[in-house]
Every structure is written in structure tokens, then in C-alpha cells.
mmCIF file of C-alpha atoms in Angstrom:
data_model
loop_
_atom_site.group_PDB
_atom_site.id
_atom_site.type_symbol
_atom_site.label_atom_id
_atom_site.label_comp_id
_atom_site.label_asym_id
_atom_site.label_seq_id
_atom_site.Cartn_x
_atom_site.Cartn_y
_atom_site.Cartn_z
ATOM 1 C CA UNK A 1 -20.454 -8.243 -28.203
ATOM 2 C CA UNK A 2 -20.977 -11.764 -26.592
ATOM 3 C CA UNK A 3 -18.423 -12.868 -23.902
ATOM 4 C CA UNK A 4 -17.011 -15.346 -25.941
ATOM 5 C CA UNK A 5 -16.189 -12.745 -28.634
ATOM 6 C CA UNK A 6 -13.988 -10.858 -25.980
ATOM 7 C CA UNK A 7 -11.318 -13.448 -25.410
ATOM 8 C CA UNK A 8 -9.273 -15.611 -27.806
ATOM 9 C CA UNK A 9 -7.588 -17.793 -25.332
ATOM 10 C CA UNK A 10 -3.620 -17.325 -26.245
ATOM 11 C CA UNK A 11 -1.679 -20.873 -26.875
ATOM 12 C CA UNK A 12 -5.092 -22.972 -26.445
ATOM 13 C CA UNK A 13 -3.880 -25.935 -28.853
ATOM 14 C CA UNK A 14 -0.466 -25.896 -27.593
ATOM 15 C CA UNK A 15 -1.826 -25.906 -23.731
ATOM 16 C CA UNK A 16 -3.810 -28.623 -24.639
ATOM 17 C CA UNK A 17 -1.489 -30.896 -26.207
ATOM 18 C CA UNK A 18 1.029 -30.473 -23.698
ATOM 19 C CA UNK A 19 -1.412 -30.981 -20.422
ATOM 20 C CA UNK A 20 -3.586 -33.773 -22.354
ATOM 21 C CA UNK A 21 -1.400 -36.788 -20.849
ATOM 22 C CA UNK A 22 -2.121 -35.496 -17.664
ATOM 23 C CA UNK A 23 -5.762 -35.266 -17.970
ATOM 24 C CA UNK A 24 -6.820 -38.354 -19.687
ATOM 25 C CA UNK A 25 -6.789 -40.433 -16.740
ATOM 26 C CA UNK A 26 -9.843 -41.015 -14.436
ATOM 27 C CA UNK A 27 -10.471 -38.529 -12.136
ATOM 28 C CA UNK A 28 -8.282 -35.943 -13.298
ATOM 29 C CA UNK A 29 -8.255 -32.166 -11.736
ATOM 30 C CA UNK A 30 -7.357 -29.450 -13.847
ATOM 31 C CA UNK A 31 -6.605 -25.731 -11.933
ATOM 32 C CA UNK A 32 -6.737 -23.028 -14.001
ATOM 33 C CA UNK A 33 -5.276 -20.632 -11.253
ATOM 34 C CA UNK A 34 -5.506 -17.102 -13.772
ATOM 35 C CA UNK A 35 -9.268 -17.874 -15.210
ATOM 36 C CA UNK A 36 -9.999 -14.901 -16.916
ATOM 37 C CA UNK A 37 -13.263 -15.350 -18.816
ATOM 38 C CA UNK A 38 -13.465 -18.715 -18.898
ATOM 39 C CA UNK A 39 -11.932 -18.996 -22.963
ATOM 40 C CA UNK A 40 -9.190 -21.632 -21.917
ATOM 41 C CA UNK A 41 -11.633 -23.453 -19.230
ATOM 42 C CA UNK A 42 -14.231 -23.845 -21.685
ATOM 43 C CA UNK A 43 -12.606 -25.685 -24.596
ATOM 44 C CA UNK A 44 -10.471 -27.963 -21.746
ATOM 45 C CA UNK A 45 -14.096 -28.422 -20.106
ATOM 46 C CA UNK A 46 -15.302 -29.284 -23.941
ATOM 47 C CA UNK A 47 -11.938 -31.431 -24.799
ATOM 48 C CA UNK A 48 -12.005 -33.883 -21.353
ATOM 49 C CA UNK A 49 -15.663 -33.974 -20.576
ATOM 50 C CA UNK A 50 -14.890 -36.431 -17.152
ATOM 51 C CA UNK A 51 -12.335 -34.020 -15.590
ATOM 52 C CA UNK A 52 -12.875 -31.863 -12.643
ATOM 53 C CA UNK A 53 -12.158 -27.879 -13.080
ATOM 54 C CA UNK A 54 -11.068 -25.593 -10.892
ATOM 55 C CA UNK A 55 -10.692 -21.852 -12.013
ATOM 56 C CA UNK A 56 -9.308 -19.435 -9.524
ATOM 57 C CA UNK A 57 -9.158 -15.499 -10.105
ATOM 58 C CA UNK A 58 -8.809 -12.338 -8.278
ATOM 59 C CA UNK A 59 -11.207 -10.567 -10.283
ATOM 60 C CA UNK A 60 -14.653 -10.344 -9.334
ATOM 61 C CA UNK A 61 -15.922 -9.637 -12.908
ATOM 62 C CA UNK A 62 -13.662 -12.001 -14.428
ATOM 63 C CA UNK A 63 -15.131 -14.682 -12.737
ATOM 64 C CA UNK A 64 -18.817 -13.604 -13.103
ATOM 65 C CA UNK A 65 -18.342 -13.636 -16.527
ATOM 66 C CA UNK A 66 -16.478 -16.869 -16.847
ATOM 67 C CA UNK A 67 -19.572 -18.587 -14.189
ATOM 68 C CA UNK A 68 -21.739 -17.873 -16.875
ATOM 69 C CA UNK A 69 -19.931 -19.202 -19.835
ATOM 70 C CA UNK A 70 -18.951 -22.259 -17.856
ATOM 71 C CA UNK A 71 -22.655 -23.170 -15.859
ATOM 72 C CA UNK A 72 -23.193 -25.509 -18.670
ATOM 73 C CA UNK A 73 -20.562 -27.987 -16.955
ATOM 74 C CA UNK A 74 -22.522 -27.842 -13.888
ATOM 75 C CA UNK A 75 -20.818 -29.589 -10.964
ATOM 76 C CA UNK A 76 -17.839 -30.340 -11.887
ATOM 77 C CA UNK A 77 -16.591 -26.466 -12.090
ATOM 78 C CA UNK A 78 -15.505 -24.860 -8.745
ATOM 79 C CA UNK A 79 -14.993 -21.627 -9.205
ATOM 80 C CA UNK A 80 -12.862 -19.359 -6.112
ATOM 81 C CA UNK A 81 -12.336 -15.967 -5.545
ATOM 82 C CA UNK A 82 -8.526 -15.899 -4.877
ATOM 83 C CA UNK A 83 -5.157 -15.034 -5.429
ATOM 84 C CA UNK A 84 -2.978 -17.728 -7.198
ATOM 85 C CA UNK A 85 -0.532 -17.993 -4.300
ATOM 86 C CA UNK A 86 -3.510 -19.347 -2.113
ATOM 87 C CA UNK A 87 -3.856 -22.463 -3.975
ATOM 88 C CA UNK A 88 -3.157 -24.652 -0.923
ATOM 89 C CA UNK A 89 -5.946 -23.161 0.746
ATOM 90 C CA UNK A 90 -8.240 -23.089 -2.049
ATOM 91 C CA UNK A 91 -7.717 -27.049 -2.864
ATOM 92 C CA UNK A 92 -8.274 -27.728 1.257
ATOM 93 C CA UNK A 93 -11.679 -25.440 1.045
ATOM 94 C CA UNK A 94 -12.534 -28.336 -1.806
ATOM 95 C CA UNK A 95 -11.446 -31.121 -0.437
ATOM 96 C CA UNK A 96 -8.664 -32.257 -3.249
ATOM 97 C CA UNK A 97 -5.423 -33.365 -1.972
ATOM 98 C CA UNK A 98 -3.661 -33.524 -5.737
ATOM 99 C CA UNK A 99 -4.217 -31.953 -8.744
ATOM 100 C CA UNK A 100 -3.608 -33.357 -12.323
ATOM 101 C CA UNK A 101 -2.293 -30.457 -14.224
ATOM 102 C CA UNK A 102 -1.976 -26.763 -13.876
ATOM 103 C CA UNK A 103 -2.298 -23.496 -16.575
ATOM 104 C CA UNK A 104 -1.036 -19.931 -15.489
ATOM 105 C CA UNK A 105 -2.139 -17.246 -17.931
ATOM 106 C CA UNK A 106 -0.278 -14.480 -16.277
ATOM 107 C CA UNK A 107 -0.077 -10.767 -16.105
ATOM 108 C CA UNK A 108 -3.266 -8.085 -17.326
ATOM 109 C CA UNK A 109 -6.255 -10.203 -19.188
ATOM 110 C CA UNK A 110 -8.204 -9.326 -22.024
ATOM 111 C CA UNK A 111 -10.881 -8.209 -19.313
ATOM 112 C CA UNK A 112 -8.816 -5.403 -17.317
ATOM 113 C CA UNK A 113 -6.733 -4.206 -20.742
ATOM 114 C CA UNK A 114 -9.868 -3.675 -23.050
ATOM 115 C CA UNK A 115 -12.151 -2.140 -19.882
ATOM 116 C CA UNK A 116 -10.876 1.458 -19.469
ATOM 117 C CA UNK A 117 -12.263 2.739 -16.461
ATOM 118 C CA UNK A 118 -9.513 -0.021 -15.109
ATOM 119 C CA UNK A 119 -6.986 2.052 -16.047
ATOM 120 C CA UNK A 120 -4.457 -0.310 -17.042
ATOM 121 C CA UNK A 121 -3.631 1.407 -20.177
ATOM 122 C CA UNK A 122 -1.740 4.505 -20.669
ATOM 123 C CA UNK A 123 -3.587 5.116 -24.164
ATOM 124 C CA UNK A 124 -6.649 5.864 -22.741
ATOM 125 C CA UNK A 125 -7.863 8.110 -20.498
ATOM 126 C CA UNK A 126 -8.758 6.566 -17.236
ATOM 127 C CA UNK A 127 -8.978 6.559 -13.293
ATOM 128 C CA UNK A 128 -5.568 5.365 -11.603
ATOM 129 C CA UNK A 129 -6.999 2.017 -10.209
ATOM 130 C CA UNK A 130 -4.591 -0.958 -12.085
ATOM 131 C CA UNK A 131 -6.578 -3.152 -9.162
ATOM 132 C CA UNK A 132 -6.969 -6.671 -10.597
ATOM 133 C CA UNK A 133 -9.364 -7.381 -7.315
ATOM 134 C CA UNK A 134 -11.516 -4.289 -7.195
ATOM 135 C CA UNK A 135 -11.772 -5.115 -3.096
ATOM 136 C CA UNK A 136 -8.252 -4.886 -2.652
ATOM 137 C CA UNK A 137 -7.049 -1.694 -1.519
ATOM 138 C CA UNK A 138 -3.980 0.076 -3.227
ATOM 139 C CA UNK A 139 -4.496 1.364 -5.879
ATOM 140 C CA UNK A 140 -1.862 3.457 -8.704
ATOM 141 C CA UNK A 141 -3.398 6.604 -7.178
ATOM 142 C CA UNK A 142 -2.260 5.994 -3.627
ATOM 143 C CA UNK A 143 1.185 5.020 -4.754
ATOM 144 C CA UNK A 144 1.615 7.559 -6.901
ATOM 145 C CA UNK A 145 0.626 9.900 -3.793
ATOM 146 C CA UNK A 146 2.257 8.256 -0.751
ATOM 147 C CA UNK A 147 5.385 6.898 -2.495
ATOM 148 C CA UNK A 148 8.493 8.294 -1.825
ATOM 149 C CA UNK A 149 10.668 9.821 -4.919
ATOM 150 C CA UNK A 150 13.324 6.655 -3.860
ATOM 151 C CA UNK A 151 10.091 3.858 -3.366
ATOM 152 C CA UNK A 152 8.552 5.041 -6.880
ATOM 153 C CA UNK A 153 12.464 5.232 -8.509
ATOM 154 C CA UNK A 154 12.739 1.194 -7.009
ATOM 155 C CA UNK A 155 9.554 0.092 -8.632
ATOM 156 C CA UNK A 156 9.911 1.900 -11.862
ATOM 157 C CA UNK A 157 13.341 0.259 -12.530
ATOM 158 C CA UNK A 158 12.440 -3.176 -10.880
ATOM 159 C CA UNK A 159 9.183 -4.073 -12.078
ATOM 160 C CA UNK A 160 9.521 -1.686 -15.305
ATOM 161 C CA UNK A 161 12.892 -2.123 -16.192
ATOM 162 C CA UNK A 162 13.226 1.636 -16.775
ATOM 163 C CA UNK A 163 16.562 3.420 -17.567
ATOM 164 C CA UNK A 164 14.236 6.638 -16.877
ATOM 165 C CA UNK A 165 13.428 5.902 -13.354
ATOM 166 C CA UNK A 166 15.002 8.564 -11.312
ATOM 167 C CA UNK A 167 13.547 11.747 -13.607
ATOM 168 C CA UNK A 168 10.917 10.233 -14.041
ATOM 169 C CA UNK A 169 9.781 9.551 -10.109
ATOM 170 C CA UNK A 170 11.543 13.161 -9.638
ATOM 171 C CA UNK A 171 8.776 14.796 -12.051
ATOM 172 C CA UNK A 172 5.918 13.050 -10.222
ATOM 173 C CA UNK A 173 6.774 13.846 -6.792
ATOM 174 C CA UNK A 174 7.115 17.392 -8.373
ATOM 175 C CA UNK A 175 3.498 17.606 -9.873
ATOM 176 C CA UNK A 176 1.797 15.864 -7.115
ATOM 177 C CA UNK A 177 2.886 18.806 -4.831
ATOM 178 C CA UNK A 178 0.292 21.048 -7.034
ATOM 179 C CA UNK A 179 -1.903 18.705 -7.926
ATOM 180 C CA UNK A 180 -2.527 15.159 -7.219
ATOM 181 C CA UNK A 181 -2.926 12.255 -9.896
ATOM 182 C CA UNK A 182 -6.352 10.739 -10.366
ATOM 183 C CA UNK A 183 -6.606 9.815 -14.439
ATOM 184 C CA UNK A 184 -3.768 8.624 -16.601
ATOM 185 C CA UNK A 185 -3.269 11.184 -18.964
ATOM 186 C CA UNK A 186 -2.007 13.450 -16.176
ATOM 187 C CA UNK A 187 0.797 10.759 -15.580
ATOM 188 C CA UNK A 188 1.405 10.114 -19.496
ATOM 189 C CA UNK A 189 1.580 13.805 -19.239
ATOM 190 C CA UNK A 190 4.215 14.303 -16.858
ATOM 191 C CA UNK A 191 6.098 11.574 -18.619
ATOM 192 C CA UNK A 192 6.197 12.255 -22.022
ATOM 193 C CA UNK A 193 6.973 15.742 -20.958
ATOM 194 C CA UNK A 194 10.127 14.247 -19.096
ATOM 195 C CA UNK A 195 11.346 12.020 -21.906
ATOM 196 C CA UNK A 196 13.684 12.911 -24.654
ATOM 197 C CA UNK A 197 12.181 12.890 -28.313
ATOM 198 C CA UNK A 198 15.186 10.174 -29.306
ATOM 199 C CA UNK A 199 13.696 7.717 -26.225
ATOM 200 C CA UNK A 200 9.956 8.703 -27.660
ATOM 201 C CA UNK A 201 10.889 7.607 -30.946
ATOM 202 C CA UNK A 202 11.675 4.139 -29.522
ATOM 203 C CA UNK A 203 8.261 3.499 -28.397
ATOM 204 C CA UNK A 204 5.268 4.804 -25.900
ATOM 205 C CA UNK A 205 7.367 6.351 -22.722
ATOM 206 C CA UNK A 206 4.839 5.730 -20.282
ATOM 207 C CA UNK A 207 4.339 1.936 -21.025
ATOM 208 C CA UNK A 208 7.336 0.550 -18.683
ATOM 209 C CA UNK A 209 5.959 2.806 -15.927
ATOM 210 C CA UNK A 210 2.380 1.901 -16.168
ATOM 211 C CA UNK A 211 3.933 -1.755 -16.128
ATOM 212 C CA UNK A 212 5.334 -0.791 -12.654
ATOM 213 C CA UNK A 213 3.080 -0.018 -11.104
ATOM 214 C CA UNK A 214 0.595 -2.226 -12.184
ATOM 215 C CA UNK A 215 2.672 -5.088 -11.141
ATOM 216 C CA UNK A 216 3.179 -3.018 -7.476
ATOM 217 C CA UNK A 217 -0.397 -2.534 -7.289
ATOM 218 C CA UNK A 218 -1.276 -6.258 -7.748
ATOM 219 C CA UNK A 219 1.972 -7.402 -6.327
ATOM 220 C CA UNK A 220 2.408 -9.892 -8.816
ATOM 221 C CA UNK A 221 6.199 -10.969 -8.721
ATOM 222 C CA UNK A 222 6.012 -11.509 -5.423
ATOM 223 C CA UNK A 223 2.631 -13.556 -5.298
ATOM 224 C CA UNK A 224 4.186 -15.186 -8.318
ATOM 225 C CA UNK A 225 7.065 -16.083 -6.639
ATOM 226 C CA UNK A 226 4.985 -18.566 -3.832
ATOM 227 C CA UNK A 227 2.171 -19.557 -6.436
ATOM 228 C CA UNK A 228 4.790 -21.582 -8.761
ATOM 229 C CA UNK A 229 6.282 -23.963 -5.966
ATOM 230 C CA UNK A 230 2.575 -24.914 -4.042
ATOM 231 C CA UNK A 231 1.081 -25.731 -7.564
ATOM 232 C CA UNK A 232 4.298 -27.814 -7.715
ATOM 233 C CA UNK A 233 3.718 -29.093 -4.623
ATOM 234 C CA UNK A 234 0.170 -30.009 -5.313
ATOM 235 C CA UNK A 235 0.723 -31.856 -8.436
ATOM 236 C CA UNK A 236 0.883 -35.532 -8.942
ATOM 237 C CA UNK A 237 3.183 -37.533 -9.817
ATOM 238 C CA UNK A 238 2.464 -37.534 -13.585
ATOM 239 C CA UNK A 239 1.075 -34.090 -13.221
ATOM 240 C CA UNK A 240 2.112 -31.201 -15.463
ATOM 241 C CA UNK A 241 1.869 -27.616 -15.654
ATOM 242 C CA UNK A 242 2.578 -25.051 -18.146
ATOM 243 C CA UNK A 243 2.713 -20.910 -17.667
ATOM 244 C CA UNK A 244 2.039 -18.578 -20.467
ATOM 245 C CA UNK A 245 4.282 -15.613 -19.341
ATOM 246 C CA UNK A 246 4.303 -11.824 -21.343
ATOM 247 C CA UNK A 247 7.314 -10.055 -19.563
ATOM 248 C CA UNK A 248 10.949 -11.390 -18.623
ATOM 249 C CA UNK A 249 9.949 -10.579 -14.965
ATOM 250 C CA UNK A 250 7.944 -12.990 -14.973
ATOM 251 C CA UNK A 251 9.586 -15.163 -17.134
ATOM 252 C CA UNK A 252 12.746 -15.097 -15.380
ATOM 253 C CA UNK A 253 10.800 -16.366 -11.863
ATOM 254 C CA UNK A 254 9.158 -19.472 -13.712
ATOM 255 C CA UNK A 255 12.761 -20.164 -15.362
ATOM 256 C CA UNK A 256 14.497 -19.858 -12.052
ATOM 257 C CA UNK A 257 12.066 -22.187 -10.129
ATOM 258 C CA UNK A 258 11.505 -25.057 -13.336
ATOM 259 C CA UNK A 259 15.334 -25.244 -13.473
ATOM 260 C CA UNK A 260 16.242 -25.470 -10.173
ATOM 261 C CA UNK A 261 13.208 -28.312 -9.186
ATOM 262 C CA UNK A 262 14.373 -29.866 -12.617
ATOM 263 C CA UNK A 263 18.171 -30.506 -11.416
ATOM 264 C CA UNK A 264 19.546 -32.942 -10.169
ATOM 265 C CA UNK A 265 20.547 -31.973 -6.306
ATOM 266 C CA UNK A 266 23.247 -34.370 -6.155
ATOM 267 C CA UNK A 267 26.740 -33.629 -4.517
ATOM 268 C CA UNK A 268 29.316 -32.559 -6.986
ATOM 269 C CA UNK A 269 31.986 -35.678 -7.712
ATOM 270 C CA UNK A 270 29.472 -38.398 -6.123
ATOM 271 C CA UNK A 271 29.749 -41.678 -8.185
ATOM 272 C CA UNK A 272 25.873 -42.419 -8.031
ATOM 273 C CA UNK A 273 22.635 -40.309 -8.312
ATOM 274 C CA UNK A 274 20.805 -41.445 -5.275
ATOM 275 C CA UNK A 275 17.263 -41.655 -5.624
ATOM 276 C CA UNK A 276 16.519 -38.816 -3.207
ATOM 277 C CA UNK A 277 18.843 -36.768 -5.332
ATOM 278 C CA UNK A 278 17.050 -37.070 -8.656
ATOM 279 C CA UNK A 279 14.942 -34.283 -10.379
ATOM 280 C CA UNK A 280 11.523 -33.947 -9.429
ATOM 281 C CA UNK A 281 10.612 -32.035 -12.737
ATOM 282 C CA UNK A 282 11.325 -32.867 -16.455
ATOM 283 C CA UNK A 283 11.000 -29.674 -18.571
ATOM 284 C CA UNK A 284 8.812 -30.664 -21.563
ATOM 285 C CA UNK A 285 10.120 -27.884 -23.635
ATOM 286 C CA UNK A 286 13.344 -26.537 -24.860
ATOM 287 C CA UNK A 287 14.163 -22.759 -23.011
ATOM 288 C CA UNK A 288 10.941 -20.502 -23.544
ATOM 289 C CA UNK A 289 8.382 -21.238 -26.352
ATOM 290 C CA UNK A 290 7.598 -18.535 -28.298
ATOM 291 C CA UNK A 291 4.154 -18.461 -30.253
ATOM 292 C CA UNK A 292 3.951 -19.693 -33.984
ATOM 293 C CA UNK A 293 3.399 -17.101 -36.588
ATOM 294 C CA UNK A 294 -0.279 -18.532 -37.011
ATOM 295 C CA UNK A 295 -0.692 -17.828 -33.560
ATOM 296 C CA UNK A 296 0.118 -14.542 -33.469
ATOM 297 C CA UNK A 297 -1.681 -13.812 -36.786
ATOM 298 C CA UNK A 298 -5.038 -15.285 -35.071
ATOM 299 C CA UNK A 299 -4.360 -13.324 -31.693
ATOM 300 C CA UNK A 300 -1.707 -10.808 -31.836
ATOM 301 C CA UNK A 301 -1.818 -10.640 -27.902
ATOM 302 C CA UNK A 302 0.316 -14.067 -28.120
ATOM 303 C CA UNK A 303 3.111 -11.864 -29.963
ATOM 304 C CA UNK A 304 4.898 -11.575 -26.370
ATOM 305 C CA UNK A 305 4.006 -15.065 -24.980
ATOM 306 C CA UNK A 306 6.558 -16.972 -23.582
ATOM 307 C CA UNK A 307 5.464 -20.526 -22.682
ATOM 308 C CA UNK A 308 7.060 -23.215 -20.301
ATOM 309 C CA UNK A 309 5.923 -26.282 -19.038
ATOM 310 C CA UNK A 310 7.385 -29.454 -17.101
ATOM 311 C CA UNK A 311 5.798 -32.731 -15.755
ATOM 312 C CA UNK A 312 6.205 -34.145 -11.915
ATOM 313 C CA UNK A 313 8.694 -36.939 -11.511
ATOM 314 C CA UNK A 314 8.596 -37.901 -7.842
ATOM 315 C CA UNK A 315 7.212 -36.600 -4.520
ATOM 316 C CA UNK A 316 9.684 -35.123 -2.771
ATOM 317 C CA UNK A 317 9.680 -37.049 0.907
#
């Protein structure tokens, strides 16, 4: 299998036609700040053949891969080993003050879910890593050793949305006193083992949890949290952005922080919108875009997909 069998980019055309105003003028910078392989940077590469391209991942062999698949653009590629909160810093490191338009492609790529010694999925049998930067150190072993029964209950129902939480952290802090969890099927295990046969019949019991703590392991709310506002900050008047989000976690955050930039922050009862008071974002689409049902036929990983994008109005001064 070739690297660019691995990967069908999710929402290409509709990323495309909604950043394409934005990158049709002369010296346009694109950041895609969740790379992957390379599948989206390649065909906007192919598409705008004068813009400049900067890819930014946490994964080491994500961005191996997508060096190779994109070393056919030569210099105008810069690809940086990051997390997409450090965006600032990675666009001072290259010397670009603005950027044209921005694509987040967030939570677990193609990569980490289809490589199981990742362990990212609780259907196969795997280490407990769920690192998405293999040099970072905490991994879903450690927390499911060192956790408290009240940190792992927290996680499972904030970042999993898990009704479960309680017996299910009870039950691990319960096993890991005879034996400690290194692979995945010992934690599917434990909580299929802990789950009633009604909640089984509703779908895999483990998949909220490994959610959890995949998202505590990579601490992606939180770095998702800063990452939204400096791309915002760093885009140009003109500039747009659009995130691809897979969970209402995430979705939520990106909702929150569109709406609120895209409001007016006028007093209530004040006669006339001030200038300084006007929106610095218009939303380009209505609420959450789902993907079309050709879309999901040609990649069924865009079943979840929920897309949102907005352009910059005016630099806030």
C-alpha cells in the first residue's frame, strides 16, 4: 500500500471551495496546523501552485510521511514538528507575520487509528500508548496506573461523556492492584465485564473511555482551546479558516470561540454600532456542516464530521 492509498482527505472539495477566496491572491500562506499525511496539503499544493504551505503536526511519522509526498513542491513547503497551539511560535521561527487561511483536521488521523501498536483502538489488541507525539511522555498506561479512582472518574465523564464513569474507574483501580494495564484488551476486559448487556447492546462499551483518555493523553481540549484564537489572531484581514471536528467536545470549543469573535460586542441599548464594536468574524456557514451523503459513501470516516468555517473582518486594535 502506497501512502497516498492510506488517506482520503475528509471534506477536501468543500475545504477548498470555502478557503479558495483566501488563497487566490499573491502571496498567500496556507497553515495546515493537523497535517496528517499530507492528503489535504497535496491537492491545495496541486490546486494554488503560487501559495506558500505550512503543515504543522505532532507526529513524527505523520510528518515523515507527508515530507515525502509533498518534496515535489520543494521550497515553498515548511514543514514543523509542533503542537497546534504553538502556531505563534512556529510562524516567528519562519518569518511570516500573517497567514491567508487556516484548516484544522482534528482529533485521531488515519495514521494513529489504522497503526495498532498505537493503541488508539479498543478493537485491537495493542500497547496502552494513545501518544500522538511518540516523544511526549504520558502515555494511557501511566494514567491508567497513577490516576486516582476520582482523576480517572473526571476524565471518563469529561472528555468521554460517560454515564459509566464511576464503576467503571472503580473496576480499574481494582484490577490494577493485581495486575497492571499494559495492552488494551485487558482494559476492554475490565470494561465490558463492568457494563450491563442492555448498555452493550447500544454499542462498543469501551469506545467513550478509550476516547478519554486519548484526549487526556494528548491533551487535546485544552491545546484546542489556545490553538483556535492565535490562528485567529494570525489571520488576515480577508483570511479564513475552517475546522473539520468528529466529537461535540470539540465541536462545542470551535462553536463557543466562532460565535463569540463573530458578535457584535456592542453595549446593550446603544443607538450606533461603533466601529470598534463590530464583529471581527463572519461565519461562512449556517451552525455545523455535516458531510453530504456522497461524502460519506466515498470516505465513511466523514460520517461524524462536523465542519465550520468563518472569514476575518477587521484587526482587532
Amino acid at each position: 500500500m502506497s501512502d497516498n492509498d492510506i488517506h482520503t482527505p475528509v471534506n477536501l472539495e468543500r475545504s477548498i471551495e470555502l478557503l479558495s477566496p483566501a488563497l487566490e491572491r499573491d502571496g498567500a500562506v496556507l497553515v495546515d496546523a493537523t497535517l496528517g499525511m499530507g492528503g489535504h496539503a497535496e491537492a491545495f499544493l496541486t490546486r494554488f501552485p503560487d501559495i506558500t504551505f505550512v503543515g504543522i503536526d505532532r507526529d513524527t511519522d505523520a510528518l515523515a510521511i507527508a515530507g515525502k509526498r509533498l518534496a515535489p513542491f520543494g521550497d515553498r513547503v515548511h514543514l514543523v514538528h509542533a503542537v497546534y497551539d504553538e502556531i505563534p511560535d512556529a510562524l516567528k521561527t519562519l518569518g511570516i507575520a500573517e497567514v491567508s487561511a487556516y484548516l484544522f483536521d482534528l482529533g485521531v488521523s488515519s495514521l494513529q487509528l489504522d497503526e495498532v501498536d498505537r493503541g488508539f483502538s479498543y478493537s485491537k489488541d495493542a500497547p496502552l500508548d494513545m501518544r500522538m507525539d511518540a516523544t511526549s511522555p504520558l502515555t494511557a498506561e501511566r494514567i491508567l496506573a497513577e490516576y486516582s479512582e476520582f482523576e480517572l472518574r473526571r476524565i471518563f465523564y469529561d472528555y468521554g461523556e460517560e454515564k459509566l464513569a464511576p464503576r467503571y474507574a472503580s473496576k480499574i483501580v481494582q484490577r490494577r492492584e493485581s495486575e497492571p494495564f499494559v495492552r488494551s484488551a485487558q482494559l476492554v476486559e475490565v470494561i465490558i465485564a463492568a457494563t450491563p448487556a442492555a448498555v452493550q447492546r447500544a454499542g462498543h462499551p469501551a469506545k467513550r473511555v478509550f476516547q478519554a483518555l486519548r484526549i487526556e493523553v494528548n491533551q487535546e481540549l485544552a491545546v484546542l482551546e489556545r490553538a483556535i484564537p492565535a490562528a485567529i489572531d494570525t489571520l488576515e484581514v480577508g483570511g479564513r479558516i475552517v475546522v473539520l471536528s468528529y466529537q461535540s467536545l470539540e465541536d462545542r470549543i470551535v462553536k463557543r470561540i466562532l460565535a463569540a469573535r463573530s458578535a457584535s460586542t456592542a453595549p446593550a441599548g446603544l443607538p450606533v454600532e461603533l466601529p470598534e464594536h463590530r464583529p471581527e468574524l463572519k461565519l461562512l456557514v449556517r451552525g455545523a456542516e455535516l458531510a453530504s451523503e456522497a461524502e460519506k459513501a466515498l470516505n465513511p470516516r466523514a460520517t461524524p464530521v462536523r465542519l465550520r468555517a468563518a472569514e476575518r473582518l477587521r484587526r482587532i486594535t
